Amino acid sequence: MEISYYNWWKLIRGLRQRGGGIRESGAFLLCRPEKAKVCKVVFYDQFDENVSDTGIIQFRGGSKFHKYLSDSKLSVLADIHTHPSNNTNQSISDQENPMIRIKGHIAIIAPNYALNKFLNPCLCSIYKYKGEFKWSTIPKVEHPIKLTII
């Protein structure tokens, strides 16, 4: 998966601002069909303004989001959300509530509510959905996020 430095910076800034250092926030990383380069980032609260009201992610904007995808002709490459500490392991809630329930979907967890001004992608954990609420962890040495200049 490729994402430009600029889009990564905008993503992390948006997560940080939305979470405010006190709650989780998240976004979808979108791409053109059959591509592995992020061309757009959309935040959960663009489709569900109450997504983080409880302090954790509870996304109920699925119908608006699917219409957006259809209208924009974009696909979901991955999703990302923050955790409050350095612990980027999936919680039981994360495992039981995939944002996209399609085998192969990638979920990224960023540490410390994304409070670092420039969060190195290697500090995030990445998980691949295997279906039936089972996940595999992508090892740090196989980290699939590649930052690009363009």
PDB file of C-alpha atoms in Angstrom:
ATOM      1  CA  MET A   1       0.000   0.000   0.000  1.00  0.00           C
ATOM      2  CA  GLU A   2       1.363   3.401  -0.962  1.00  0.00           C
ATOM      3  CA  ILE A   3       0.441   6.755   0.498  1.00  0.00           C
ATOM      4  CA  SER A   4       2.080  10.086  -0.180  1.00  0.00           C
ATOM      5  CA  TYR A   5       3.849  11.872   2.655  1.00  0.00           C
ATOM      6  CA  TYR A   6       1.305  14.669   2.286  1.00  0.00           C
ATOM      7  CA  ASN A   7      -1.722  12.349   2.563  1.00  0.00           C
ATOM      8  CA  TRP A   8      -0.128  10.540   5.521  1.00  0.00           C
ATOM      9  CA  TRP A   9       0.476  13.877   7.235  1.00  0.00           C
ATOM     10  CA  LYS A  10      -3.131  14.977   6.553  1.00  0.00           C
ATOM     11  CA  LEU A  11      -4.396  11.626   7.840  1.00  0.00           C
ATOM     12  CA  ILE A  12      -2.451  11.787  11.099  1.00  0.00           C
ATOM     13  CA  ARG A  13      -3.337  15.459  11.615  1.00  0.00           C
ATOM     14  CA  GLY A  14      -7.029  14.669  11.061  1.00  0.00           C
ATOM     15  CA  LEU A  15      -6.955  11.738  13.494  1.00  0.00           C
ATOM     16  CA  ARG A  16      -5.174  13.874  16.101  1.00  0.00           C
ATOM     17  CA  GLN A  17      -7.622  16.776  15.737  1.00  0.00           C
ATOM     18  CA  ARG A  18     -10.702  14.592  15.809  1.00  0.00           C
ATOM     19  CA  GLY A  19      -9.595  12.594  18.851  1.00  0.00           C
ATOM     20  CA  GLY A  20      -8.279  15.613  20.715  1.00  0.00           C
ATOM     21  CA  GLY A  21      -6.071  13.399  22.849  1.00  0.00           C
ATOM     22  CA  ILE A  22      -9.107  12.034  24.706  1.00  0.00           C
ATOM     23  CA  ARG A  23     -10.895   9.622  22.382  1.00  0.00           C
ATOM     24  CA  GLU A  24     -10.363   7.303  19.449  1.00  0.00           C
ATOM     25  CA  SER A  25     -10.786   8.522  15.890  1.00  0.00           C
ATOM     26  CA  GLY A  26     -10.576   6.804  12.537  1.00  0.00           C
ATOM     27  CA  ALA A  27     -10.594   7.023   8.768  1.00  0.00           C
ATOM     28  CA  PHE A  28     -10.884   5.032   5.586  1.00  0.00           C
ATOM     29  CA  LEU A  29      -8.007   5.022   3.099  1.00  0.00           C
ATOM     30  CA  LEU A  30      -9.475   4.997  -0.386  1.00  0.00           C
ATOM     31  CA  CYS A  31      -8.028   4.113  -3.760  1.00  0.00           C
ATOM     32  CA  ARG A  32      -9.052   3.699  -7.343  1.00  0.00           C
ATOM     33  CA  PRO A  33     -10.318   0.166  -8.044  1.00  0.00           C
ATOM     34  CA  GLU A  34      -7.531  -2.379  -8.442  1.00  0.00           C
ATOM     35  CA  LYS A  35      -4.864   0.067  -7.250  1.00  0.00           C
ATOM     36  CA  ALA A  36      -2.818  -0.019  -4.042  1.00  0.00           C
ATOM     37  CA  LYS A  37      -2.162   3.703  -3.724  1.00  0.00           C
ATOM     38  CA  VAL A  38      -4.186   5.869  -1.368  1.00  0.00           C
ATOM     39  CA  CYS A  39      -5.782   8.684  -3.358  1.00  0.00           C
ATOM     40  CA  LYS A  40      -8.192   9.966  -0.704  1.00  0.00           C
ATOM     41  CA  VAL A  41      -8.673   9.856   3.044  1.00  0.00           C
ATOM     42  CA  VAL A  42     -12.156  10.197   4.539  1.00  0.00           C
ATOM     43  CA  PHE A  43     -12.787  10.286   8.259  1.00  0.00           C
ATOM     44  CA  TYR A  44     -15.467   8.273  10.016  1.00  0.00           C
ATOM     45  CA  ASP A  45     -17.111  11.416  11.383  1.00  0.00           C
ATOM     46  CA  GLN A  46     -17.783  12.639   7.841  1.00  0.00           C
ATOM     47  CA  PHE A  47     -20.426   9.891   7.665  1.00  0.00           C
ATOM     48  CA  ASP A  48     -21.365   9.500  11.338  1.00  0.00           C
ATOM     49  CA  GLU A  49     -20.883  12.613  13.466  1.00  0.00           C
ATOM     50  CA  ASN A  50     -21.415  10.596  16.669  1.00  0.00           C
ATOM     51  CA  VAL A  51     -18.881   7.885  15.816  1.00  0.00           C
ATOM     52  CA  SER A  52     -16.605   8.608  18.809  1.00  0.00           C
ATOM     53  CA  ASP A  53     -19.084   9.966  21.354  1.00  0.00           C
ATOM     54  CA  THR A  54     -18.539   7.019  23.692  1.00  0.00           C
ATOM     55  CA  GLY A  55     -14.736   7.326  23.468  1.00  0.00           C
ATOM     56  CA  ILE A  56     -14.427   4.306  21.197  1.00  0.00           C
ATOM     57  CA  ILE A  57     -15.358   3.822  17.544  1.00  0.00           C
ATOM     58  CA  GLN A  58     -18.996   2.904  16.913  1.00  0.00           C
ATOM     59  CA  PHE A  59     -19.596   3.565  13.209  1.00  0.00           C
ATOM     60  CA  ARG A  60     -23.216   3.812  12.073  1.00  0.00           C
ATOM     61  CA  GLY A  61     -22.676   5.709   8.841  1.00  0.00           C
ATOM     62  CA  GLY A  62     -22.515   2.698   6.560  1.00  0.00           C
ATOM     63  CA  SER A  63     -25.271   3.682   4.137  1.00  0.00           C
ATOM     64  CA  LYS A  64     -23.880   7.216   3.616  1.00  0.00           C
ATOM     65  CA  PHE A  65     -20.381   5.809   3.233  1.00  0.00           C
ATOM     66  CA  HIS A  66     -21.401   3.181   0.662  1.00  0.00           C
ATOM     67  CA  LYS A  67     -23.242   5.823  -1.355  1.00  0.00           C
ATOM     68  CA  TYR A  68     -20.110   7.992  -1.232  1.00  0.00           C
ATOM     69  CA  LEU A  69     -17.999   5.089  -2.523  1.00  0.00           C
ATOM     70  CA  SER A  70     -20.468   4.397  -5.314  1.00  0.00           C
ATOM     71  CA  ASP A  71     -20.703   8.051  -6.351  1.00  0.00           C
ATOM     72  CA  SER A  72     -16.933   8.628  -6.227  1.00  0.00           C
ATOM     73  CA  LYS A  73     -16.055   5.283  -7.856  1.00  0.00           C
ATOM     74  CA  LEU A  74     -13.447   4.626  -5.161  1.00  0.00           C
ATOM     75  CA  SER A  75     -12.665   1.508  -3.127  1.00  0.00           C
ATOM     76  CA  VAL A  76     -11.558   0.995   0.451  1.00  0.00           C
ATOM     77  CA  LEU A  77      -7.894   0.071   0.636  1.00  0.00           C
ATOM     78  CA  ALA A  78      -7.725   0.036   4.452  1.00  0.00           C
ATOM     79  CA  ASP A  79      -9.082   1.609   7.575  1.00  0.00           C
ATOM     80  CA  ILE A  80      -7.173   3.167  10.440  1.00  0.00           C
ATOM     81  CA  HIS A  81      -8.130   4.087  13.976  1.00  0.00           C
ATOM     82  CA  THR A  82      -6.275   5.243  17.045  1.00  0.00           C
ATOM     83  CA  HIS A  83      -5.690   3.726  20.448  1.00  0.00           C
ATOM     84  CA  PRO A  84      -4.994   5.722  23.636  1.00  0.00           C
ATOM     85  CA  SER A  85      -1.555   4.246  24.407  1.00  0.00           C
ATOM     86  CA  ASN A  86       1.462   2.685  22.704  1.00  0.00           C
ATOM     87  CA  ASN A  87      -0.467  -0.589  22.695  1.00  0.00           C
ATOM     88  CA  THR A  88      -1.636  -1.120  19.132  1.00  0.00           C
ATOM     89  CA  ASN A  89      -2.856  -4.673  19.644  1.00  0.00           C
ATOM     90  CA  GLN A  90      -6.383  -5.341  18.495  1.00  0.00           C
ATOM     91  CA  SER A  91      -8.947  -5.233  21.264  1.00  0.00           C
ATOM     92  CA  ILE A  92     -11.736  -7.802  21.417  1.00  0.00           C
ATOM     93  CA  SER A  93     -14.016  -5.037  20.138  1.00  0.00           C
ATOM     94  CA  ASP A  94     -11.676  -4.418  17.174  1.00  0.00           C
ATOM     95  CA  GLN A  95     -11.658  -8.118  16.333  1.00  0.00           C
ATOM     96  CA  GLU A  96     -15.417  -8.516  16.605  1.00  0.00           C
ATOM     97  CA  ASN A  97     -16.308  -5.337  14.702  1.00  0.00           C
ATOM     98  CA  PRO A  98     -14.323  -5.088  11.471  1.00  0.00           C
ATOM     99  CA  MET A  99     -15.009  -1.853   9.601  1.00  0.00           C
ATOM    100  CA  ILE A 100     -15.081  -3.839   6.342  1.00  0.00           C
ATOM    101  CA  ARG A 101     -16.106  -7.496   6.570  1.00  0.00           C
ATOM    102  CA  ILE A 102     -14.348  -8.704   3.451  1.00  0.00           C
ATOM    103  CA  LYS A 103     -11.495 -11.219   3.528  1.00  0.00           C
ATOM    104  CA  GLY A 104      -8.207  -9.467   2.917  1.00  0.00           C
ATOM    105  CA  HIS A 105      -9.286  -6.096   4.300  1.00  0.00           C
ATOM    106  CA  ILE A 106      -6.479  -4.236   6.085  1.00  0.00           C
ATOM    107  CA  ALA A 107      -7.002  -2.554   9.471  1.00  0.00           C
ATOM    108  CA  ILE A 108      -4.344  -0.237  10.896  1.00  0.00           C
ATOM    109  CA  ILE A 109      -4.080   0.853  14.526  1.00  0.00           C
ATOM    110  CA  ALA A 110      -2.147   4.023  15.380  1.00  0.00           C
ATOM    111  CA  PRO A 111      -0.802   4.644  18.907  1.00  0.00           C
ATOM    112  CA  ASN A 112      -1.373   7.474  21.385  1.00  0.00           C
ATOM    113  CA  TYR A 113      -4.417   8.991  19.670  1.00  0.00           C
ATOM    114  CA  ALA A 114      -2.013   9.971  16.825  1.00  0.00           C
ATOM    115  CA  LEU A 115      -0.673  12.809  18.971  1.00  0.00           C
ATOM    116  CA  ASN A 116       2.787  12.706  17.335  1.00  0.00           C
ATOM    117  CA  LYS A 117       2.977  15.480  14.725  1.00  0.00           C
ATOM    118  CA  PHE A 118       4.508  13.019  12.285  1.00  0.00           C
ATOM    119  CA  LEU A 119       3.725   9.461  13.207  1.00  0.00           C
ATOM    120  CA  ASN A 120       6.038   6.962  11.548  1.00  0.00           C
ATOM    121  CA  PRO A 121       3.864   4.271   9.908  1.00  0.00           C
ATOM    122  CA  CYS A 122       6.155   1.627  11.428  1.00  0.00           C
ATOM    123  CA  LEU A 123       4.729   2.513  14.860  1.00  0.00           C
ATOM    124  CA  CYS A 124       1.302   1.370  13.706  1.00  0.00           C
ATOM    125  CA  SER A 125       0.125  -2.234  13.801  1.00  0.00           C
ATOM    126  CA  ILE A 126      -1.500  -3.779  10.761  1.00  0.00           C
ATOM    127  CA  TYR A 127      -4.017  -6.590  10.646  1.00  0.00           C
ATOM    128  CA  LYS A 128      -5.545  -8.533   7.758  1.00  0.00           C
ATOM    129  CA  TYR A 129      -9.104  -9.798   8.015  1.00  0.00           C
ATOM    130  CA  LYS A 130      -9.466 -13.543   7.370  1.00  0.00           C
ATOM    131  CA  GLY A 131     -13.248 -13.710   7.684  1.00  0.00           C
ATOM    132  CA  GLU A 132     -15.429 -15.063  10.484  1.00  0.00           C
ATOM    133  CA  PHE A 133     -13.978 -12.423  12.861  1.00  0.00           C
ATOM    134  CA  LYS A 134     -10.475 -13.864  12.602  1.00  0.00           C
ATOM    135  CA  TRP A 135      -7.387 -11.749  11.862  1.00  0.00           C
ATOM    136  CA  SER A 136      -3.737 -12.194  11.078  1.00  0.00           C
ATOM    137  CA  THR A 137      -1.084  -9.753  12.229  1.00  0.00           C
ATOM    138  CA  ILE A 138       1.230  -8.423   9.569  1.00  0.00           C
ATOM    139  CA  PRO A 139       4.736  -8.475  11.081  1.00  0.00           C
ATOM    140  CA  LYS A 140       6.596  -5.169  11.344  1.00  0.00           C
ATOM    141  CA  VAL A 141       9.318  -6.476   8.996  1.00  0.00           C
ATOM    142  CA  GLU A 142       6.672  -6.971   6.301  1.00  0.00           C
ATOM    143  CA  HIS A 143       5.100  -3.581   6.917  1.00  0.00           C
ATOM    144  CA  PRO A 144       3.021  -2.799   3.818  1.00  0.00           C
ATOM    145  CA  ILE A 145       2.744   1.003   4.222  1.00  0.00           C
ATOM    146  CA  LYS A 146       5.128   2.743   1.845  1.00  0.00           C
ATOM    147  CA  LEU A 147       5.381   6.515   1.934  1.00  0.00           C
ATOM    148  CA  THR A 148       5.927   8.166  -1.433  1.00  0.00           C
ATOM    149  CA  ILE A 149       6.956  11.666  -2.369  1.00  0.00           C
ATOM    150  CA  ILE A 150       4.256  12.101  -4.998  1.00  0.00           C
TER     151      ILE A 150
END
